[in-house]
CSV table of C-alpha atoms in Angstrom, one decimal:
chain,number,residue,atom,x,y,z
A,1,UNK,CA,-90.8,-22.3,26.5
A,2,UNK,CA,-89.5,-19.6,29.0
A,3,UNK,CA,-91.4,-16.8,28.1
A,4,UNK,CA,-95.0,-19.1,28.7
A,5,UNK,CA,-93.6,-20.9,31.7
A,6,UNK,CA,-92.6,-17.1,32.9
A,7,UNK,CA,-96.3,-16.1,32.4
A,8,UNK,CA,-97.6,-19.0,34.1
A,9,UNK,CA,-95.7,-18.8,37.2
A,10,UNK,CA,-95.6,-15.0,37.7
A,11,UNK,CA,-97.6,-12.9,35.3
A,12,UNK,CA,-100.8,-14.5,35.1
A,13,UNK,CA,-100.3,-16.1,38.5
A,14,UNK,CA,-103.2,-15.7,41.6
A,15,UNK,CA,-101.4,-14.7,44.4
A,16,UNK,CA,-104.5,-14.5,46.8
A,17,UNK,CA,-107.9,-15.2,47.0
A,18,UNK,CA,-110.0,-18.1,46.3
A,19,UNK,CA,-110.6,-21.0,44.0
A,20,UNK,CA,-112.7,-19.3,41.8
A,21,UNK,CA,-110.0,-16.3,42.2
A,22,UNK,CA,-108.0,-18.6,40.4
A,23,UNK,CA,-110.3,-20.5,37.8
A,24,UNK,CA,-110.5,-16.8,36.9
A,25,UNK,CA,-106.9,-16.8,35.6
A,26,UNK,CA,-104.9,-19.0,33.2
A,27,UNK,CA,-101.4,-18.4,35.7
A,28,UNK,CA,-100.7,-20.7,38.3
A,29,UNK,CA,-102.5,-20.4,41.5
A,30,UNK,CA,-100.3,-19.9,44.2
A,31,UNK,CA,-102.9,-18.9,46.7
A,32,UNK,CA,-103.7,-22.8,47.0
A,33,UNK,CA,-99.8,-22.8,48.4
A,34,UNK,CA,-100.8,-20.5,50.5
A,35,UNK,CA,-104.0,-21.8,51.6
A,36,UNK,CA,-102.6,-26.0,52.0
A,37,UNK,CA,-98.8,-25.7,52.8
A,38,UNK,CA,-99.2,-26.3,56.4
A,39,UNK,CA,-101.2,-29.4,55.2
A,40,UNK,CA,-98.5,-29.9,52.6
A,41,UNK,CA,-96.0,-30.1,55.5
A,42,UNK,CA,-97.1,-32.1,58.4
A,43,UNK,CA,-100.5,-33.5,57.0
A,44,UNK,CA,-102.8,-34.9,59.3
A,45,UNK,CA,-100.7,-33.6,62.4
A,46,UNK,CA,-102.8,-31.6,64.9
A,47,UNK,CA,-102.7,-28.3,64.0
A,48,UNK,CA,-102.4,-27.0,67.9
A,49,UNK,CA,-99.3,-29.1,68.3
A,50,UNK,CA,-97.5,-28.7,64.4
A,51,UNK,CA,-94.8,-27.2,66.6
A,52,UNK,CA,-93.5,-30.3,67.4
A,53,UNK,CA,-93.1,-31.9,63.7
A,54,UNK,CA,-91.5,-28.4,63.0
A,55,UNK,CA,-89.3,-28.5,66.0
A,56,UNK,CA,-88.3,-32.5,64.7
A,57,UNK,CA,-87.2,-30.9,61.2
A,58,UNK,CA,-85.3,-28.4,62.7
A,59,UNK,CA,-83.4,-31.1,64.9
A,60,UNK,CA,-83.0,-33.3,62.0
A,61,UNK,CA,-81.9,-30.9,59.6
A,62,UNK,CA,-79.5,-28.9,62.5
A,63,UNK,CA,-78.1,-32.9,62.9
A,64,UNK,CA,-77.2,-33.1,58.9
A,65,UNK,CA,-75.5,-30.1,58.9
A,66,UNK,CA,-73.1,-31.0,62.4
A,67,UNK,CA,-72.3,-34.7,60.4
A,68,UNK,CA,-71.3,-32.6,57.2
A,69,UNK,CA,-68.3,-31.0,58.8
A,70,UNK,CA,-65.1,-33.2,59.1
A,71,UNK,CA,-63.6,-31.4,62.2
A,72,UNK,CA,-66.7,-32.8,64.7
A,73,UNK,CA,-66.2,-36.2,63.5
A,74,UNK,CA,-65.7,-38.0,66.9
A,75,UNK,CA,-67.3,-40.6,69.2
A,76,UNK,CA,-69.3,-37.6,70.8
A,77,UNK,CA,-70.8,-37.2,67.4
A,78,UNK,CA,-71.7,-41.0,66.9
A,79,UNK,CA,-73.7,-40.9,70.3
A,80,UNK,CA,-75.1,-37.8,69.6
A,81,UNK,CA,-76.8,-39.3,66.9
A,82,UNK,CA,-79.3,-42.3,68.5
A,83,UNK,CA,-80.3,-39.4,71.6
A,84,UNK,CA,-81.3,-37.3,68.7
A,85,UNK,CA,-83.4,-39.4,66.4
A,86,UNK,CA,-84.8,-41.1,69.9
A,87,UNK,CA,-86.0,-37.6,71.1
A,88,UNK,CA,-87.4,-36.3,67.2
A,89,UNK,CA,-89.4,-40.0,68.1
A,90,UNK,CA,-90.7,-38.8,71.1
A,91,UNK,CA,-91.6,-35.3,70.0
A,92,UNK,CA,-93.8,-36.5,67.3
A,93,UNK,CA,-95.4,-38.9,69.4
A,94,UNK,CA,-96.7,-36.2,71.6
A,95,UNK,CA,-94.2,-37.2,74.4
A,96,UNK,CA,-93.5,-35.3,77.0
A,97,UNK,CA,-97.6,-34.8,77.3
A,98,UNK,CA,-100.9,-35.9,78.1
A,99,UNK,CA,-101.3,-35.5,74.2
A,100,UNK,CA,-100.4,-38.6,72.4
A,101,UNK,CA,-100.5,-38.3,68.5
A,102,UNK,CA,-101.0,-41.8,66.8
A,103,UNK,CA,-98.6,-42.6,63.8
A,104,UNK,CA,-101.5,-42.6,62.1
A,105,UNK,CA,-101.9,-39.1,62.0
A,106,UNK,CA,-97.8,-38.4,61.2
A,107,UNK,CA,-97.0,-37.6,57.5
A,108,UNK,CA,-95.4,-34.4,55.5
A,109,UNK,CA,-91.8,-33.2,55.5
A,110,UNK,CA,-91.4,-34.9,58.9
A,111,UNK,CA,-92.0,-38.5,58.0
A,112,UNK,CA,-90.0,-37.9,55.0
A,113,UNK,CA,-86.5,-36.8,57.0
A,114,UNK,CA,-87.3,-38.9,59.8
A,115,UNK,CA,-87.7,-42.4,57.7
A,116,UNK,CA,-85.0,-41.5,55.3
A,117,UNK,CA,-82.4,-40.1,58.4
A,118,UNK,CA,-83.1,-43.2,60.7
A,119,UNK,CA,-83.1,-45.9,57.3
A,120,UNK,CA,-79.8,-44.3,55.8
A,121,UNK,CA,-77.8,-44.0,59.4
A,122,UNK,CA,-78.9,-48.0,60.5
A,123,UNK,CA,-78.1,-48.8,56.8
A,124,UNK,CA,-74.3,-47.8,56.7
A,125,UNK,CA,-72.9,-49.5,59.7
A,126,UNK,CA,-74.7,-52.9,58.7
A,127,UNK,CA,-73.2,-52.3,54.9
A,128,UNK,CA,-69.8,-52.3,56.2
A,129,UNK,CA,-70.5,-55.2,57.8
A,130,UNK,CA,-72.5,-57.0,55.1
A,131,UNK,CA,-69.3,-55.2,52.5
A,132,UNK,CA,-66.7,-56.9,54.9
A,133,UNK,CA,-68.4,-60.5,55.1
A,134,UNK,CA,-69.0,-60.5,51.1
A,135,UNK,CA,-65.2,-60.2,51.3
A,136,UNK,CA,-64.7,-62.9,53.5
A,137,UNK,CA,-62.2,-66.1,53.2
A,138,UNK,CA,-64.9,-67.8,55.1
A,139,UNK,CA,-66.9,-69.9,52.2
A,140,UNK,CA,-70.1,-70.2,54.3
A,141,UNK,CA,-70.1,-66.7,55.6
A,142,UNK,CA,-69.5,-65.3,52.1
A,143,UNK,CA,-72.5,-67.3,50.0
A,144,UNK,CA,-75.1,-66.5,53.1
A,145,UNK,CA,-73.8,-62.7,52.2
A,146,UNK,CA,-73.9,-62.6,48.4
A,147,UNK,CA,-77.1,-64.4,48.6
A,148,UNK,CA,-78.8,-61.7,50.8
A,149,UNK,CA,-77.5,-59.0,48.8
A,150,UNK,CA,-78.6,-60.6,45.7
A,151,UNK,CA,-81.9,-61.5,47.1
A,152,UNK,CA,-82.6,-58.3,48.2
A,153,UNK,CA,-81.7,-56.5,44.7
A,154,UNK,CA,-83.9,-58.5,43.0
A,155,UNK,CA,-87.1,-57.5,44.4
A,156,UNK,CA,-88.4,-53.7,44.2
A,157,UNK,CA,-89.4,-51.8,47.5
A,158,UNK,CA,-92.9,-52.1,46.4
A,159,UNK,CA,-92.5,-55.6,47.2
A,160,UNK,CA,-90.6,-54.5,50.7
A,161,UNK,CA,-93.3,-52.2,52.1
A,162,UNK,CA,-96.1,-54.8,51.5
A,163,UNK,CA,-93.9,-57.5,53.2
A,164,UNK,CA,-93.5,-55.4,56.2
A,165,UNK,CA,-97.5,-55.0,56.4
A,166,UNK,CA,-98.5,-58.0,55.5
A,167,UNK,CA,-96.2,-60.6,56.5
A,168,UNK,CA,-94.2,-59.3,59.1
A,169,UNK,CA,-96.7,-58.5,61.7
A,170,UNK,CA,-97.6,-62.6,61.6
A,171,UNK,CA,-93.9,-63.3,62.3
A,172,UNK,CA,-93.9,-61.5,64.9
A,173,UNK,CA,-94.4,-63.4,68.5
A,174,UNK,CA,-97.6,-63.5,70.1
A,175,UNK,CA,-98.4,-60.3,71.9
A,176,UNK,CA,-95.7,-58.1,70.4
A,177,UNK,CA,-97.1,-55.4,67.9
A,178,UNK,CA,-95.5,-53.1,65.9
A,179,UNK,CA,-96.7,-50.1,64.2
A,180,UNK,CA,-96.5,-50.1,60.5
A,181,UNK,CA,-94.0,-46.9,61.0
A,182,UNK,CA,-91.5,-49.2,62.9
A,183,UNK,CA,-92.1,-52.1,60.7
A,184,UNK,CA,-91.7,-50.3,57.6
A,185,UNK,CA,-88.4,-48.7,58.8
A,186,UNK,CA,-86.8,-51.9,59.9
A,187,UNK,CA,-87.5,-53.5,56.5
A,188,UNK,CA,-86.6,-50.4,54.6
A,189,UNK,CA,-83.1,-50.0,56.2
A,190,UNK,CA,-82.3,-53.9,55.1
A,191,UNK,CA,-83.0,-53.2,51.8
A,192,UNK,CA,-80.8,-50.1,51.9
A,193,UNK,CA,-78.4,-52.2,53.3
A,194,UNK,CA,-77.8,-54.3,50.2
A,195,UNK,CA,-77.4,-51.4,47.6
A,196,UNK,CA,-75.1,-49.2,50.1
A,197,UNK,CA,-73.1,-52.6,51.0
A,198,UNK,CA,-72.2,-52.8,47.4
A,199,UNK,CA,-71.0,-49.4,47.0
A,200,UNK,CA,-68.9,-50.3,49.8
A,201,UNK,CA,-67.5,-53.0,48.1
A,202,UNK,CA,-66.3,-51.2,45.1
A,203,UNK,CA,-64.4,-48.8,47.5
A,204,UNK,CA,-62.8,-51.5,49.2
A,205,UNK,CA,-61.7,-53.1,46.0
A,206,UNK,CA,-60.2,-49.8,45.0
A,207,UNK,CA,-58.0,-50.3,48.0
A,208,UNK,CA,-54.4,-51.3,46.4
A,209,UNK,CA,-53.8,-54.4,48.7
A,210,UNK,CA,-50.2,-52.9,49.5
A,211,UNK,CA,-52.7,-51.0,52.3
A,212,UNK,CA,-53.5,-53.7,53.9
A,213,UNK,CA,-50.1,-55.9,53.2
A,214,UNK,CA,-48.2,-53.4,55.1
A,215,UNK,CA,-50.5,-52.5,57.9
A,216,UNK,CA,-50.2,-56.6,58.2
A,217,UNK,CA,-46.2,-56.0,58.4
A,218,UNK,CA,-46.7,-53.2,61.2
A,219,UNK,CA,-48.2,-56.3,64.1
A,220,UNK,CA,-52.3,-54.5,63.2
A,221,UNK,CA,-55.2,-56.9,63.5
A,222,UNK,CA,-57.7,-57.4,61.1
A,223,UNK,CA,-60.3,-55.2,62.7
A,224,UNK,CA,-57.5,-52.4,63.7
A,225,UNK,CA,-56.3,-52.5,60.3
A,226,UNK,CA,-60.0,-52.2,58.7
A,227,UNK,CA,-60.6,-49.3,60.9
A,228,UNK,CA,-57.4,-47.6,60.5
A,229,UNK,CA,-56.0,-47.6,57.2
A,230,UNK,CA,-58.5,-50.2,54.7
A,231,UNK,CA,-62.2,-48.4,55.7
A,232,UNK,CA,-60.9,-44.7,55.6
A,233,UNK,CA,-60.0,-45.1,52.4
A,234,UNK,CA,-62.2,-47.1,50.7
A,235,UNK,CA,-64.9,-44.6,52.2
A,236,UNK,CA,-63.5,-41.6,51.0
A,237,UNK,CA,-63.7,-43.2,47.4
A,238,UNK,CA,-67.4,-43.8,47.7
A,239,UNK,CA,-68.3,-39.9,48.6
A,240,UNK,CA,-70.5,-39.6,45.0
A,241,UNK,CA,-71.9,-43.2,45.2
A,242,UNK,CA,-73.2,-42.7,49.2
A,243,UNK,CA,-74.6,-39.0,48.3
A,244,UNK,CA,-75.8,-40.6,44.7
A,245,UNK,CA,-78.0,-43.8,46.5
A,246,UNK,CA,-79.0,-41.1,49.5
A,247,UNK,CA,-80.6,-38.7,47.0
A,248,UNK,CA,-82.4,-41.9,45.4
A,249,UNK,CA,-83.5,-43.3,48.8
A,250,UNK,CA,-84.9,-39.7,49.6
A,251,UNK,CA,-86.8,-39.9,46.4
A,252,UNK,CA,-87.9,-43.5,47.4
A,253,UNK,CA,-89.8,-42.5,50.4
A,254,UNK,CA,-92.5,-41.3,48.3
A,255,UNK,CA,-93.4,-45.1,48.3
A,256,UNK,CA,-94.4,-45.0,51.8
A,257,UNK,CA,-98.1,-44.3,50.2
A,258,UNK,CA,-98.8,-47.8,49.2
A,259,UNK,CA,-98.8,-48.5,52.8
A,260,UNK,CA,-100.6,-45.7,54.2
A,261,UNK,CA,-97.8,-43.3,55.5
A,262,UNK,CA,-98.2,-40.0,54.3
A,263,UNK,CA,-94.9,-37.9,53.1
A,264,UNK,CA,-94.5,-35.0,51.5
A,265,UNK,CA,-95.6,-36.1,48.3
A,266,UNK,CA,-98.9,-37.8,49.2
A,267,UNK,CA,-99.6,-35.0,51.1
A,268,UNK,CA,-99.0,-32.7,48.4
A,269,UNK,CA,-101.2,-35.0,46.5
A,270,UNK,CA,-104.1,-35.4,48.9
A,271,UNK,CA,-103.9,-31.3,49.8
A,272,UNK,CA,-105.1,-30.6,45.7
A,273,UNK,CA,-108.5,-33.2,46.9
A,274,UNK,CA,-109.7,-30.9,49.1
A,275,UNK,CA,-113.2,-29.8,47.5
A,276,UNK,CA,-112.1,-26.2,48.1
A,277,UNK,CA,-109.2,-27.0,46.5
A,278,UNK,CA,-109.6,-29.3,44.1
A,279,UNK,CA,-107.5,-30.1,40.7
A,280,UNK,CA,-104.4,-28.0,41.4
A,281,UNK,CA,-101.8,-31.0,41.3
A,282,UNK,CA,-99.4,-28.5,39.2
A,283,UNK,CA,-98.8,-26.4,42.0
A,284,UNK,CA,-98.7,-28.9,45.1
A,285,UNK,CA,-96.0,-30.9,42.7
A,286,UNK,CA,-94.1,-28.2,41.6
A,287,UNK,CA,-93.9,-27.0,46.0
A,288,UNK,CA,-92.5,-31.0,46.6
A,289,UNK,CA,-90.3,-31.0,43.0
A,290,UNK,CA,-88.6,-27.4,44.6
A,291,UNK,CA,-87.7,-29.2,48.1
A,292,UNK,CA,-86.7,-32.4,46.5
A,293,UNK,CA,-84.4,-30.5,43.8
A,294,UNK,CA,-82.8,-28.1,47.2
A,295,UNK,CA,-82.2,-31.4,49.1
A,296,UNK,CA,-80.7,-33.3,46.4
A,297,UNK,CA,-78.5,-30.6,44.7
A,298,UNK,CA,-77.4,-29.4,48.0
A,299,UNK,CA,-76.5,-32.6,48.8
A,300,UNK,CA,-74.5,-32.9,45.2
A,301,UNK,CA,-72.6,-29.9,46.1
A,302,UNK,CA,-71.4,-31.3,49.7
A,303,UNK,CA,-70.4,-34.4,47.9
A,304,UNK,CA,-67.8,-32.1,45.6
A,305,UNK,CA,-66.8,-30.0,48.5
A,306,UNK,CA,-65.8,-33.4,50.5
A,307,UNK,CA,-64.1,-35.3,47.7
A,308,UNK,CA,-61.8,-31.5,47.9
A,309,UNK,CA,-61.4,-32.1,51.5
A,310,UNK,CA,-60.8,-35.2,52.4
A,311,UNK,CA,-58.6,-35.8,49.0
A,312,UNK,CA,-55.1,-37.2,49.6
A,313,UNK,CA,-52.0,-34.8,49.3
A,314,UNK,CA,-50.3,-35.3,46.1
């Protein structure tokens, strides 16, 4: 297979040119990368201001890499984190300007960092939570928390994303609206919640209770003692599950289509429709199938790198 896949991509491949440059050739047709990957990126986006969605997934990626190292993990790091998102928000809105873009018109690369950043960072607090109450001595607390997780592991995000269209908005009081960006996030990151707060739960139960029987001896309270000795822990335990359901969530985003929202994917999709353009899904794909793979095996190598670092001295 390597030799024809070789001569596909490279060999007999149009660099340049036109659609009928590349009808002309059995290779793949890299001048319709060329011609669409700024459609392929930001999508719909007006083209005089794409330096704002390009500017957002330089924030959003420059905020990653800070959170990957261990020796800026302090509260300036935790408050750093809502300004950011809040500003990559504003930026793609059109604000500050007398240009406002409509959410309508967001989609590409942008869409696909900002809904999986913003789901994933609300999700991982409220798992902890949600982990903490599962493990609760209180009866009532604990049923209302294995029933929600349950619930919400039962259904697929299909189901999720319509909910948030369809139902929501008619839950909502009267005169509040919600875009369907907002209301898709809000449902998206309570889904999340569920899977991540089980992961959470494993690493707690890895825990020997000796942790928390002698931080009980040393006068701690519950919530010192979760904080302090229980949570790091546990955490550091459940590197390869939070990096394994991140790199599925990232994938997940692609579902944003059944509702309208554009990512990287769709727009991939919808850039090989254009009638000057039309047909070459091998190429668009193979563009998103790159970006995915960087994301998602970079992300596999942090994990490693991590479970190295913050492993306990033996």
């Amino acid at each position: 297979m390597l030799p024809l896949l070789l001569r596909w991509l490279v060999l007999d491949a149009t660099w340049h040119g036109t659609s009928a440059d590349c009808q002309a050739h059995d290779g793949a047709c890299w001048a319709f990368i060329a011609a669409k990957l700024r459609f392929i990126l930001f999508a719909f986006y007006p083209v005089e201001l794409q330096w704002r969605p390009s500017l957002v997934c330089l924030l959003l990626g420059g905020l990653l890499a800070v959170t990957a190292m261990p020796r800026v993990w302090r509260r300036e790091l935790v408050i750093s984190w809502p300004i950011v998102i809040l500003l990559c928000w504003l930026l793609m809105a059109g604000l500050p300007g007398s240009a406002r873009v409509s959410s309508n018109q967001w989609g590409g690369l942008p869409v696909t960092l900002l809904v999986w950043t913003i789901c994933f960072a609300l999700s991982i607090p409220l798992a902890v939570l949600l982990s903490l109450a599962r493990r609760s001595k209180m009866r009532a607390l604990r049923l209302l928390t294995i029933g929600y997780i349950e619930f919400m592991r039962a259904i697929p995000m299909v189901a999720i994303l319509y909910f948030a269209t369809l139902i929501l908005p008619m839950a909502l009081p009267a005169g509040l609206s919600l875009d369907k960006m907002p209301r898709a996030m809000i449902m998206i990151s309570l889904f999340w919640t569920a899977y991540i707060a089980e992961v959470v739960r494993g690493g707690l139960q890895a825990v020997p209770l000796g942790q928390e029987e002698a931080a009980s001896s040393l006068g701690l309270g519950y919530w010192r003692m979760m904080r302090l000795v229980i949570l790091p822990q546990a955490l550091r335990v459940v590197i390869p599950g939070f990096v394994n359901q991140a790199v599925g969530f990232l994938l997940a985003t692609s579902l944003l289509a059944v509702i309208g929202v554009v990512d990287v994917l769709n727009a991939a999709k919808a850039a090989a429709t254009d009638p000057n353009w039309l047909g070459f899904y091998k190429e668009a794909f193979l563009i998103v199938a790159v970006l995915y793979f960087a994301i998602g095996y970079g992300g596999s190598r942090y994990s490693h790198w991590l479970e190295r670092r913050l492993a306990p001295p033996r």
